[in-house]
Amino acid sequence: MTDNTARLDHVVLWVRDPVAAADFYENAVGLEPVRLSEFAAGQVPFPSVRVNDETIIDLMPRGAAERMTMLPGAADSSGHPVNHVCLALPEGDFDALRDRLGERAVPMTDMGHDSFGARGNARRSFYFRDPDGNLFEARHYA
């Protein structure tokens, strides 16, 4: 049986170097690379990283912008990241993420408390940027 509940499938981020971006998301953020070896071998147009069983982040090379012809003006979105992407994590994973980012000297905001999100108010949250300037929020609810 197929579950057709609405959910977020993927987010596409423009990145300068998809391999370097995948390394950041794997080693600093803790997300598993998907199709990285296939991308490196020229078999697929971009790699991804897995957020959970149902959601991935695609790491689209900015050089591919001129091939974005599915909608007029789609190529113009290259270099214009979304406001931010939020990762909701269990408390231990949240703390481990902050530690890994700190070890890599990734700038982070101060800790926020009780900010509203999809599941109500998060207990703690903070923001950081990836190497391509995409802004992320990390949070945990309980």
Short mmCIF file of N, CA, C and O in Angstrom, two decimals, residues 20-34 48-52 55 57 87-90 92-101 103-104 106 126 128 130 136 138:
data_model
loop_
_atom_site.label_atom_id
_atom_site.label_comp_id
_atom_site.label_asym_id
_atom_site.label_seq_id
_atom_site.Cartn_x
_atom_site.Cartn_y
_atom_site.Cartn_z
N ALA A 20 32.57 18.70 -2.63
CA ALA A 20 32.93 19.40 -1.39
C ALA A 20 31.69 19.63 -0.53
O ALA A 20 31.75 19.48 0.70
N ALA A 21 30.57 19.97 -1.15
CA ALA A 21 29.33 20.17 -0.40
C ALA A 21 28.90 18.87 0.27
O ALA A 21 28.51 18.86 1.44
N ALA A 22 28.97 17.75 -0.46
CA ALA A 22 28.60 16.45 0.12
C ALA A 22 29.51 16.11 1.30
O ALA A 22 29.04 15.58 2.31
N ASP A 23 30.79 16.45 1.18
CA ASP A 23 31.73 16.21 2.28
C ASP A 23 31.32 17.02 3.51
O ASP A 23 31.32 16.51 4.63
N PHE A 24 30.95 18.29 3.32
CA PHE A 24 30.50 19.13 4.42
C PHE A 24 29.26 18.53 5.08
O PHE A 24 29.20 18.38 6.30
N TYR A 25 28.28 18.18 4.27
CA TYR A 25 27.04 17.64 4.84
C TYR A 25 27.24 16.29 5.50
O TYR A 25 26.56 15.98 6.48
N GLU A 26 28.17 15.51 5.01
CA GLU A 26 28.44 14.21 5.64
C GLU A 26 29.21 14.40 6.95
O GLU A 26 28.81 13.89 8.00
N ASN A 27 30.32 15.12 6.89
CA ASN A 27 31.23 15.18 8.03
C ASN A 27 30.91 16.26 9.06
O ASN A 27 31.21 16.08 10.24
N ALA A 28 30.33 17.36 8.64
CA ALA A 28 29.99 18.42 9.59
C ALA A 28 28.54 18.30 10.06
O ALA A 28 28.25 18.47 11.24
N VAL A 29 27.64 18.00 9.14
CA VAL A 29 26.22 17.96 9.49
C VAL A 29 25.78 16.55 9.88
O VAL A 29 24.85 16.38 10.66
N GLY A 30 26.44 15.52 9.35
CA GLY A 30 26.10 14.15 9.71
C GLY A 30 25.07 13.50 8.81
O GLY A 30 24.41 12.54 9.21
N LEU A 31 24.93 13.99 7.57
CA LEU A 31 23.97 13.41 6.62
C LEU A 31 24.68 12.48 5.66
O LEU A 31 25.79 12.76 5.21
N GLU A 32 24.03 11.39 5.29
CA GLU A 32 24.62 10.37 4.42
C GLU A 32 24.57 10.79 2.95
O GLU A 32 23.51 11.14 2.44
N PRO A 33 25.71 10.74 2.25
CA PRO A 33 25.71 11.05 0.81
C PRO A 33 24.93 9.99 0.02
O PRO A 33 24.92 8.81 0.39
N VAL A 34 24.30 10.45 -1.05
CA VAL A 34 23.55 9.58 -1.95
C VAL A 34 24.03 9.88 -3.37
O VAL A 34 24.11 11.05 -3.76
N SER A 48 23.24 13.86 -3.75
CA SER A 48 22.31 14.31 -2.72
C SER A 48 22.85 13.88 -1.37
O SER A 48 23.82 13.12 -1.28
N VAL A 49 22.21 14.34 -0.31
CA VAL A 49 22.46 13.83 1.04
C VAL A 49 21.10 13.50 1.65
O VAL A 49 20.11 14.18 1.39
N ARG A 50 21.07 12.44 2.43
CA ARG A 50 19.82 11.96 3.00
C ARG A 50 19.57 12.57 4.37
O ARG A 50 20.41 12.48 5.27
N VAL A 51 18.39 13.20 4.53
CA VAL A 51 17.97 13.76 5.81
C VAL A 51 17.31 12.67 6.66
O VAL A 51 17.57 12.55 7.85
N ASN A 52 16.44 11.88 6.03
CA ASN A 52 15.78 10.74 6.67
C ASN A 52 15.30 9.80 5.58
O ASN A 52 15.64 10.00 4.41
N THR A 55 13.34 12.06 2.93
CA THR A 55 13.73 13.39 2.48
C THR A 55 15.22 13.46 2.18
O THR A 55 16.04 12.98 2.95
N ILE A 57 18.41 16.18 0.32
CA ILE A 57 18.81 17.50 -0.18
C ILE A 57 19.69 17.26 -1.39
O ILE A 57 20.71 16.57 -1.30
N LEU A 87 16.49 21.77 9.96
CA LEU A 87 16.63 20.36 10.29
C LEU A 87 16.19 20.16 11.74
O LEU A 87 16.78 20.75 12.65
N ALA A 88 15.16 19.35 11.96
CA ALA A 88 14.72 19.00 13.31
C ALA A 88 15.39 17.69 13.67
O ALA A 88 15.28 16.70 12.94
N LEU A 89 16.10 17.68 14.78
CA LEU A 89 16.91 16.53 15.18
C LEU A 89 16.57 16.09 16.60
O LEU A 89 16.14 16.91 17.42
N PRO A 90 16.82 14.81 16.92
CA PRO A 90 16.76 14.40 18.33
C PRO A 90 17.82 15.18 19.11
O PRO A 90 18.84 15.61 18.56
N GLY A 92 20.27 14.47 21.18
CA GLY A 92 21.67 14.02 21.09
C GLY A 92 22.30 14.35 19.76
O GLY A 92 23.46 14.78 19.70
N ASP A 93 21.55 14.18 18.67
CA ASP A 93 22.06 14.52 17.34
C ASP A 93 22.24 16.03 17.20
O ASP A 93 23.17 16.50 16.55
N PHE A 94 21.34 16.80 17.80
CA PHE A 94 21.43 18.26 17.80
C PHE A 94 22.74 18.70 18.46
O PHE A 94 23.50 19.49 17.91
N ASP A 95 23.02 18.15 19.64
CA ASP A 95 24.25 18.49 20.36
C ASP A 95 25.48 18.05 19.59
O ASP A 95 26.48 18.77 19.52
N ALA A 96 25.43 16.86 18.97
CA ALA A 96 26.56 16.36 18.18
C ALA A 96 26.82 17.24 16.96
O ALA A 96 27.98 17.51 16.61
N LEU A 97 25.75 17.72 16.32
CA LEU A 97 25.90 18.63 15.18
C LEU A 97 26.61 19.90 15.62
O LEU A 97 27.57 20.34 14.99
N ARG A 98 26.15 20.49 16.69
CA ARG A 98 26.78 21.73 17.17
C ARG A 98 28.25 21.50 17.49
O ARG A 98 29.10 22.34 17.16
N ASP A 99 28.58 20.36 18.08
CA ASP A 99 29.98 20.03 18.38
C ASP A 99 30.80 19.90 17.09
O ASP A 99 31.91 20.44 17.01
N ARG A 100 30.28 19.17 16.10
CA ARG A 100 31.02 18.98 14.84
C ARG A 100 31.23 20.31 14.13
O ARG A 100 32.32 20.57 13.59
N LEU A 101 30.21 21.16 14.10
CA LEU A 101 30.36 22.47 13.46
C LEU A 101 31.41 23.29 14.20
O LEU A 101 32.24 23.97 13.58
N GLU A 103 33.96 22.17 15.93
CA GLU A 103 35.28 21.59 15.64
C GLU A 103 35.82 22.08 14.30
O GLU A 103 37.02 22.16 14.11
N ARG A 104 34.93 22.37 13.37
CA ARG A 104 35.32 22.83 12.04
C ARG A 104 35.29 24.35 11.93
O ARG A 104 35.40 24.90 10.84
N VAL A 106 32.88 26.38 12.02
CA VAL A 106 31.75 26.90 11.25
C VAL A 106 31.03 27.92 12.13
O VAL A 106 30.61 27.60 13.24
N PHE A 126 19.55 26.87 16.57
CA PHE A 126 20.62 27.78 16.16
C PHE A 126 20.73 27.73 14.65
O PHE A 126 20.18 26.84 14.00
N PHE A 128 23.34 28.20 11.05
CA PHE A 128 24.69 28.15 10.49
C PHE A 128 24.57 28.16 8.98
O PHE A 128 23.50 27.92 8.42
N ASP A 130 26.22 26.77 5.19
CA ASP A 130 27.11 25.80 4.55
C ASP A 130 28.17 26.57 3.78
O ASP A 130 28.11 27.81 3.69
N PHE A 136 21.05 27.39 7.30
CA PHE A 136 20.36 26.29 7.93
C PHE A 136 20.02 26.64 9.36
O PHE A 136 20.78 27.32 10.05
N ALA A 138 19.09 24.48 12.86
CA ALA A 138 18.99 23.18 13.52
C ALA A 138 18.18 23.38 14.77
O ALA A 138 18.31 24.39 15.45
#
